[in-house]
XYZ file of C-alpha atoms in Angstrom:
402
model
C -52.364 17.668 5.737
C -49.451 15.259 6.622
C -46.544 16.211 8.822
C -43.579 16.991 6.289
C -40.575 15.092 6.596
C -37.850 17.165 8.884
C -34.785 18.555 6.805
C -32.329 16.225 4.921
C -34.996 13.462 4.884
C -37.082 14.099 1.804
C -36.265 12.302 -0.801
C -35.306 15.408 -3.324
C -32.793 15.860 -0.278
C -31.839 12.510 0.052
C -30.957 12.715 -3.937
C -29.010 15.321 -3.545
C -26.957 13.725 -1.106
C -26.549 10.228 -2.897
C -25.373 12.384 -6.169
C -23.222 14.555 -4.047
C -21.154 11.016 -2.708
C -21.237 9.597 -6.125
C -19.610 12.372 -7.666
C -16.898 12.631 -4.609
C -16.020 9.268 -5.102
C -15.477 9.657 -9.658
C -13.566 12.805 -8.717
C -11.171 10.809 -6.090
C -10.919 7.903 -8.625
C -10.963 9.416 -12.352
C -7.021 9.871 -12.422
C -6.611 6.205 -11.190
C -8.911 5.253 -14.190
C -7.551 7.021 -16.320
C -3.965 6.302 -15.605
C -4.979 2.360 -15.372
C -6.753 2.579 -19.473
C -3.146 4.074 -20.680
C -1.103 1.605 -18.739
C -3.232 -1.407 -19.939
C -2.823 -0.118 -23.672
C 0.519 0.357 -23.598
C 0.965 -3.114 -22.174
C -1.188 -4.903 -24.812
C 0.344 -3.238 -27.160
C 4.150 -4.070 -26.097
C 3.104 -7.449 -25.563
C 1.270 -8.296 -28.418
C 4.375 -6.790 -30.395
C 7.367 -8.856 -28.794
C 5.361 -12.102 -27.799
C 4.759 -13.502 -31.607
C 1.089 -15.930 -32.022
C -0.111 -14.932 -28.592
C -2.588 -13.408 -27.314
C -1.440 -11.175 -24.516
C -4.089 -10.930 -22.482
C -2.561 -10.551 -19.144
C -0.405 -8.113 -19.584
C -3.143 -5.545 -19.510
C -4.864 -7.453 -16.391
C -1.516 -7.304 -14.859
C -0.880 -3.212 -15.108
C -4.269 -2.412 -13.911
C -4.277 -4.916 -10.998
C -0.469 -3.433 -10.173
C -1.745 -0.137 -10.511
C -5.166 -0.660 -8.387
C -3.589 0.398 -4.589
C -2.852 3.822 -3.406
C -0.371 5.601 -4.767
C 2.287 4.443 -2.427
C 1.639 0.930 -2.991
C 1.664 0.573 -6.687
C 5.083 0.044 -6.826
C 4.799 -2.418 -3.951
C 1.761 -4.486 -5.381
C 3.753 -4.700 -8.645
C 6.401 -6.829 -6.994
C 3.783 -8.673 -5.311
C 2.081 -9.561 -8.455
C 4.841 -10.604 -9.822
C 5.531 -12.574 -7.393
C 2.734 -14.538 -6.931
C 2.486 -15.223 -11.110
C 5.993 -16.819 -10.419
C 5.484 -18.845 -7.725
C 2.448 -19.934 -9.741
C 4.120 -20.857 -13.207
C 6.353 -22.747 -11.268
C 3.961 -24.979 -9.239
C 1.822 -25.201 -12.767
C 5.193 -26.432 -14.548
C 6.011 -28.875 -12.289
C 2.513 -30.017 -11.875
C 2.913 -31.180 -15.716
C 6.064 -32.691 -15.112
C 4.564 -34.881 -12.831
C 1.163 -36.216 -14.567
C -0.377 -35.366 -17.895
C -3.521 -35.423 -16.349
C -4.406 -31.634 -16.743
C -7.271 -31.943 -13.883
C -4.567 -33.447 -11.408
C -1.806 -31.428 -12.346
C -4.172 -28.309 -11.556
C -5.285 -29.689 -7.995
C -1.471 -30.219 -7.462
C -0.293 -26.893 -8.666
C -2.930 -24.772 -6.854
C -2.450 -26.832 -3.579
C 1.315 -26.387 -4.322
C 1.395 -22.563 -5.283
C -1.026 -21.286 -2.064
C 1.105 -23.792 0.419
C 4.143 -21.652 -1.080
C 2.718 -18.084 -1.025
C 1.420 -18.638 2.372
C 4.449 -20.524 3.797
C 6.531 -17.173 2.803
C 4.161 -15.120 4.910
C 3.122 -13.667 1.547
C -0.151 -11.031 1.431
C -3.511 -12.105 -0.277
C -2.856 -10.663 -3.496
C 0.240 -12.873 -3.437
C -1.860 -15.872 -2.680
C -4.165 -15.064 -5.288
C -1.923 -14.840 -7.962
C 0.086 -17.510 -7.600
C -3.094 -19.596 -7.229
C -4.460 -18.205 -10.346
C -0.920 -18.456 -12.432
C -0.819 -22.163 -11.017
C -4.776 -22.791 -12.736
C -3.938 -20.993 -15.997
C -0.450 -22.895 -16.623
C -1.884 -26.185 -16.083
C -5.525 -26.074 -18.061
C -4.743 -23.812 -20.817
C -5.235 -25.368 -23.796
C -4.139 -24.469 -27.247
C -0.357 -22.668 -26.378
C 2.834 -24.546 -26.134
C 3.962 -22.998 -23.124
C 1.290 -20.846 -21.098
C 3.499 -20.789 -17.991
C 6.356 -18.350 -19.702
C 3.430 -16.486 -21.830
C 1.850 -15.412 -18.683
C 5.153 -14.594 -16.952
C 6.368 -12.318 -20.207
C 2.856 -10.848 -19.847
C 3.325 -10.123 -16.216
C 7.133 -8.939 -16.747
C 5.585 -6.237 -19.394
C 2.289 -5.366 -17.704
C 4.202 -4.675 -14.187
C 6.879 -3.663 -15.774
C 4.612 -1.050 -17.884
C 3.094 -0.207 -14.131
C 6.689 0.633 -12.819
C 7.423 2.878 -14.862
C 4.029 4.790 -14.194
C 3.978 4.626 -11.114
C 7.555 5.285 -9.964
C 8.897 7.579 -13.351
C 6.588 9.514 -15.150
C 3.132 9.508 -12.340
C 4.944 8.992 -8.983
C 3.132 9.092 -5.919
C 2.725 12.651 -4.485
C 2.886 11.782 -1.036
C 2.331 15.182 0.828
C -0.830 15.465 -1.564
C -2.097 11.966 -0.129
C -0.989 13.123 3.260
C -3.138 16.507 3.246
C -6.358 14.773 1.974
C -6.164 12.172 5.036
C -5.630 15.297 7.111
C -8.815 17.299 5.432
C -11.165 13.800 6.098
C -9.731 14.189 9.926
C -10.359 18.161 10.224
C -14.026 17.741 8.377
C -14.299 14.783 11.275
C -13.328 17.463 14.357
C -15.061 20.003 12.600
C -18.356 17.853 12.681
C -17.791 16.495 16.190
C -17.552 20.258 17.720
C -20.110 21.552 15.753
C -22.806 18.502 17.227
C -21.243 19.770 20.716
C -22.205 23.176 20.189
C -25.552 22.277 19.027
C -25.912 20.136 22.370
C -24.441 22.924 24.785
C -26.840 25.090 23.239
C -29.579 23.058 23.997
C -28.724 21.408 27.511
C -28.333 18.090 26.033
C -24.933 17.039 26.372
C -23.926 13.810 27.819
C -21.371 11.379 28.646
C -22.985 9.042 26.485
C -22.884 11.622 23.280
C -19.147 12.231 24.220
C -18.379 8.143 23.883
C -20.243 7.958 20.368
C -18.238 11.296 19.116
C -15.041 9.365 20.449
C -16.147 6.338 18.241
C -16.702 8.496 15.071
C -13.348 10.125 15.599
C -11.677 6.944 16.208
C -11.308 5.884 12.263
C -9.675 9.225 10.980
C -7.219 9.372 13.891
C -6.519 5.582 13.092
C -5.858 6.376 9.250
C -3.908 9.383 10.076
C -1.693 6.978 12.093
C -1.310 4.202 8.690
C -1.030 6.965 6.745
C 2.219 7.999 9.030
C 3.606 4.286 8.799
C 2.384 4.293 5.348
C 4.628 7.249 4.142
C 7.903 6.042 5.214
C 7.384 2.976 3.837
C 6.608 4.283 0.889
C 9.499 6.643 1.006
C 11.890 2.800 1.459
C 10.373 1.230 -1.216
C 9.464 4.293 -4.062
C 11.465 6.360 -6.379
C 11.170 9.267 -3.632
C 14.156 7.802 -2.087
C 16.555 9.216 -4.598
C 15.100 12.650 -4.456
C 14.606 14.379 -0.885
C 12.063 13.148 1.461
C 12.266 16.108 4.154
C 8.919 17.157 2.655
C 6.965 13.948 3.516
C 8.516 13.723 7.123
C 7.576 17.080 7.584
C 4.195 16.479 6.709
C 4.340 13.412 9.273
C 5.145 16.300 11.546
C 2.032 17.858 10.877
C 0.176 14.844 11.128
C 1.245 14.032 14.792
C 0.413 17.614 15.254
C -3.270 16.896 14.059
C -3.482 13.995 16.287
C -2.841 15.818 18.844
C -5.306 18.326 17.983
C -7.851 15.674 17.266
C -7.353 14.433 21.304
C -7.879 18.277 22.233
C -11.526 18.451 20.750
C -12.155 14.987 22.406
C -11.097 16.530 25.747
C -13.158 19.777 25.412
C -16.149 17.511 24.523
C -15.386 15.686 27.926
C -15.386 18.366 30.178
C -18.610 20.013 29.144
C -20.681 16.496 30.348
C -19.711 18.243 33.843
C -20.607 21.835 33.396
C -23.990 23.460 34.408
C -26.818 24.198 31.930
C -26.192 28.100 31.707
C -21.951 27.572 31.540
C -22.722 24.968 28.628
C -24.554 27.711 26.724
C -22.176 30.162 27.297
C -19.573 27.870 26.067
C -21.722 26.738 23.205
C -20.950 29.612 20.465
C -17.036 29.181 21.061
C -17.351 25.724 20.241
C -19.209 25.778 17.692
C -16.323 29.206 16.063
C -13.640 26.171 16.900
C -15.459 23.656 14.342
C -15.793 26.796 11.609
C -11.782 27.164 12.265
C -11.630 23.593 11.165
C -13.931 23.616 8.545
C -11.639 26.937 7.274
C -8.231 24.573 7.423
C -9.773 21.648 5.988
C -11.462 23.757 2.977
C -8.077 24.138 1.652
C -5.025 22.953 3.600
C -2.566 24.386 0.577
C -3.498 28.303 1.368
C -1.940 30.367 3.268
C -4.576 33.004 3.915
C -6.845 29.717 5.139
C -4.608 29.451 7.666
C -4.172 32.979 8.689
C -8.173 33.093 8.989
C -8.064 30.077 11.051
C -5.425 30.902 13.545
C -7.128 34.956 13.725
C -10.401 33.398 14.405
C -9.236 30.849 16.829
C -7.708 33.276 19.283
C -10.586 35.505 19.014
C -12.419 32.390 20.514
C -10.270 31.269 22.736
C -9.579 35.547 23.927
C -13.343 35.728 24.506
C -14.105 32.637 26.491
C -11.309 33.424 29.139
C -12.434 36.925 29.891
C -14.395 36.849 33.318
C -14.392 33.819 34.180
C -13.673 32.335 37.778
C -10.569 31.151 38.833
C -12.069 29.331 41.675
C -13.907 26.937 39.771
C -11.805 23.858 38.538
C -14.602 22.956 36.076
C -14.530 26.100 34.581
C -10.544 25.946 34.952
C -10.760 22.773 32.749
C -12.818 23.434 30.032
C -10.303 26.467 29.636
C -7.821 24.661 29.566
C -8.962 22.345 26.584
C -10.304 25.650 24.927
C -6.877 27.379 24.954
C -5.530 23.505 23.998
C -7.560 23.373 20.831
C -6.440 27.139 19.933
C -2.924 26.007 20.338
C -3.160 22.792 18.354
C -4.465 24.904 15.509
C -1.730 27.357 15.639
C 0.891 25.223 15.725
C -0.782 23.048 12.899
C -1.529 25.824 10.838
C 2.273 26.306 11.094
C 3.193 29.428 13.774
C 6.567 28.616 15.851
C 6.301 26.771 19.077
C 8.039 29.409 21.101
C 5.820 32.045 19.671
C 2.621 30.359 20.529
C 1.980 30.975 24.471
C 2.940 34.891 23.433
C 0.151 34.710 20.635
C -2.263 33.384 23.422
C -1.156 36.728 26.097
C -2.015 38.912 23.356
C 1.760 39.793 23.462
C 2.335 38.756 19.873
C -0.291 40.035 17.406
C 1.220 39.418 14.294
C 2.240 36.041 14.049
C 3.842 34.580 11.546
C 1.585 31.726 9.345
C 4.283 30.682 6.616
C 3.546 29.262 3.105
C 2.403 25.677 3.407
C 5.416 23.744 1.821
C 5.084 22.404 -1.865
C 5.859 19.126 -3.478
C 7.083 18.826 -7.216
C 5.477 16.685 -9.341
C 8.333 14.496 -9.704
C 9.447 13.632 -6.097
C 12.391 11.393 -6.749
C 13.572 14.673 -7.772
C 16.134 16.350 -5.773
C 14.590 19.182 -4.184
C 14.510 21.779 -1.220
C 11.219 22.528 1.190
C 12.164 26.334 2.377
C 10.100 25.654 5.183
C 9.783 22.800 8.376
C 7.715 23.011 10.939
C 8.506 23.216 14.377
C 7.444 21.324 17.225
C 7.488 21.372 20.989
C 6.150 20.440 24.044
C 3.276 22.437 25.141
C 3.618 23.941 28.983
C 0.478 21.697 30.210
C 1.377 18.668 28.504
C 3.855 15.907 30.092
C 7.310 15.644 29.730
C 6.536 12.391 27.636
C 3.840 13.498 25.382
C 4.774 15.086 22.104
């Protein structure tokens, strides 16, 4: 008989796993869909109701295109679109004035409407739609001005896309936040949990350590957009008007969970220097430190998550620092980064800075793991978190880290 195919390589499994992504991806993207069919209704139907022997076919292109971007942008890529169709019309317009020759006119008007867009310093979608406004004004045949249908249609389609996306479906911001933060914690969780495996085995190397820095590169990098992203969002949105302590307070926890994510990457280092027999004793507290994150990232709204996390965390830090010798700084090191990783997840899973080295001695053992803070549905909203987080500088870390 044939050698079978090791786990997660036969194709039932392979299935599984292809079905599994497909479905993760319809769940992340069935309220945009749905959101984006009502908007483009809506618009078709205003349009076609105040624009009289006209077909309004771009208003509905125009909501779903303004409503295509994450949440925080929609408001954003509205303006843009509109801004592009404008610059557009107006290139197309003059285009006419110039020559009758519609072929001509459209060379000019495209030529004209890019130079413009990109002149401004304006994004692609900018570009795009002024080139596309410029082509439609100046070849469309049969109304008696396309320039000023198309911008009506783009006033009511963005307009329509507005109102979504800053009224009645605004962005929920700390929501977006958290599931950045539960793609980074699955990331850590996965990293630690391939260390364990290797310290188990005796296989760990420098050159594993630099590919696990390369895989955790692109969630640290989107947890930092996703920080510049949010207060932008918070100039430019609705959320403005209401109170935007929770999203700031959620960047909080986000440079917390950096910080976290550069403890796991300095654990992972200082095992490539330990012994065979110390990297298997370190292995199963490793490997309890990527459950912990698996537990936080399985639901980053509960409270009792977090308890678990932060009870199960000092039980592996506790355990790995009993017996071990002071003498040797290798050993002294990957300590170090053990109780580091235990006190990132504390303080991310929301305990007080001051009470965290007294959680660690064993002198607190009941600390206190609030609520995760809320968000109402309608941000712009004024409203009131009851709780912040608090940050600090850790005793190890430099007066200039955070």
């Amino acid at each position: 008989m044939g050698e079978q195919p090791p786990e997660g390589h036969t194709p039932r499994s392979r299935i599984r796993a292809v079905t599994a992504e497909v479905r993760a991806r319809l769940s992340a993207n069935s309220a945009l869909i749905v959101l984006a069919v009502i908007a483009a209704t809506l618009a078709w139907t205003i349009a076609g109701g105040l624009v009289q022997d006209h077909r309004p076919f771009f208003a509905p292109i125009a909501a779903v295109i303004a409503l295509n971007a994450a949440g925080g942008e929609r408001g954003a890529q509205a303006l843009r679109l509109l801004m592009g169709v404008f610059i557009g019309i107006l290139a197309g317009e003059l285009s006419l004035l110039i020559t009758d020759l519609n072929e001509v006119a459209m060379v000019l008007a495209t030529a004209c409407a890019m130079t413009v867009a990109a002149a401004i310093n304006a994004e692609r979608i900018i570009i795009g739609q002024a080139a596309a406004s410029a082509i439609l004004t100046t070849i469309f045949v049969g109304g008696a001005s396309p320039g000023i249908d198309r911008l009506v249609d783009a006033l009511i389609g963005a307009g329509v896309a507005l109102a979504f996306s800053q009224l009645f479906f605004p962005a929920r911001l700390v929501a977006m936040l958290r599931r950045i933060e539960e793609d980074a914690l699955n990331e850590m969780a996965s990293m630690l949990a391939l260390v364990g495996r290797s310290l188990e085995h005796g296989e760990t190397s420098s050159e594993q350590v630099v590919n696990r820095l390369g895989d955790l590169s692109r969630p640290m990098a989107e947890l930092s957009r996703a920080r510049e992203s949010s207060r932008s969002t918070i100039r430019l949105s609705t959320i403005r008007w209401g109170d935007p302590k929770p999203v700031l307070e959620e960047d909080e926890v986000i440079e917390r969970l950096i910080l976290l994510g550069e403890s796991c990457l300095f654990l992972s280092r200082t095992t490539t220097a330990m012994g065979v027999e110390e990297q298997r004793e370190l292995a199963p507290i490793v490997t309890d430190m990527a459950q912990v994150l698996t537990i936080l990232a399985d639901d980053l709204s509960s409270r009792e998550a977090r308890e678990q996390a932060v009870e199960q965390a000092l039980t592996a830090a506790r355990a790995y620092g009993a017996g071990l010798p002071e003498d040797d700084p290798v050993t002294h090191a990957t300590h170090l980064a053990v109780e580091m990783v235990a006190t990132d997840i504390m303080v991310f899973a929301g305990i007080r800075f001051e009470e965290v080295e007294d959680v660690l001695l064993g002198e607190l053992e009941d600390p206190t793991v609030p609520h995760p803070p809320g968000e109402p549905w309608l941000p712009w909203l004024r409203w009131r978190p009851r709780w912040r987080p608090v940050t600090g500088r850790l005793p190890w870390r430099r007066p200039g880290d955070r």
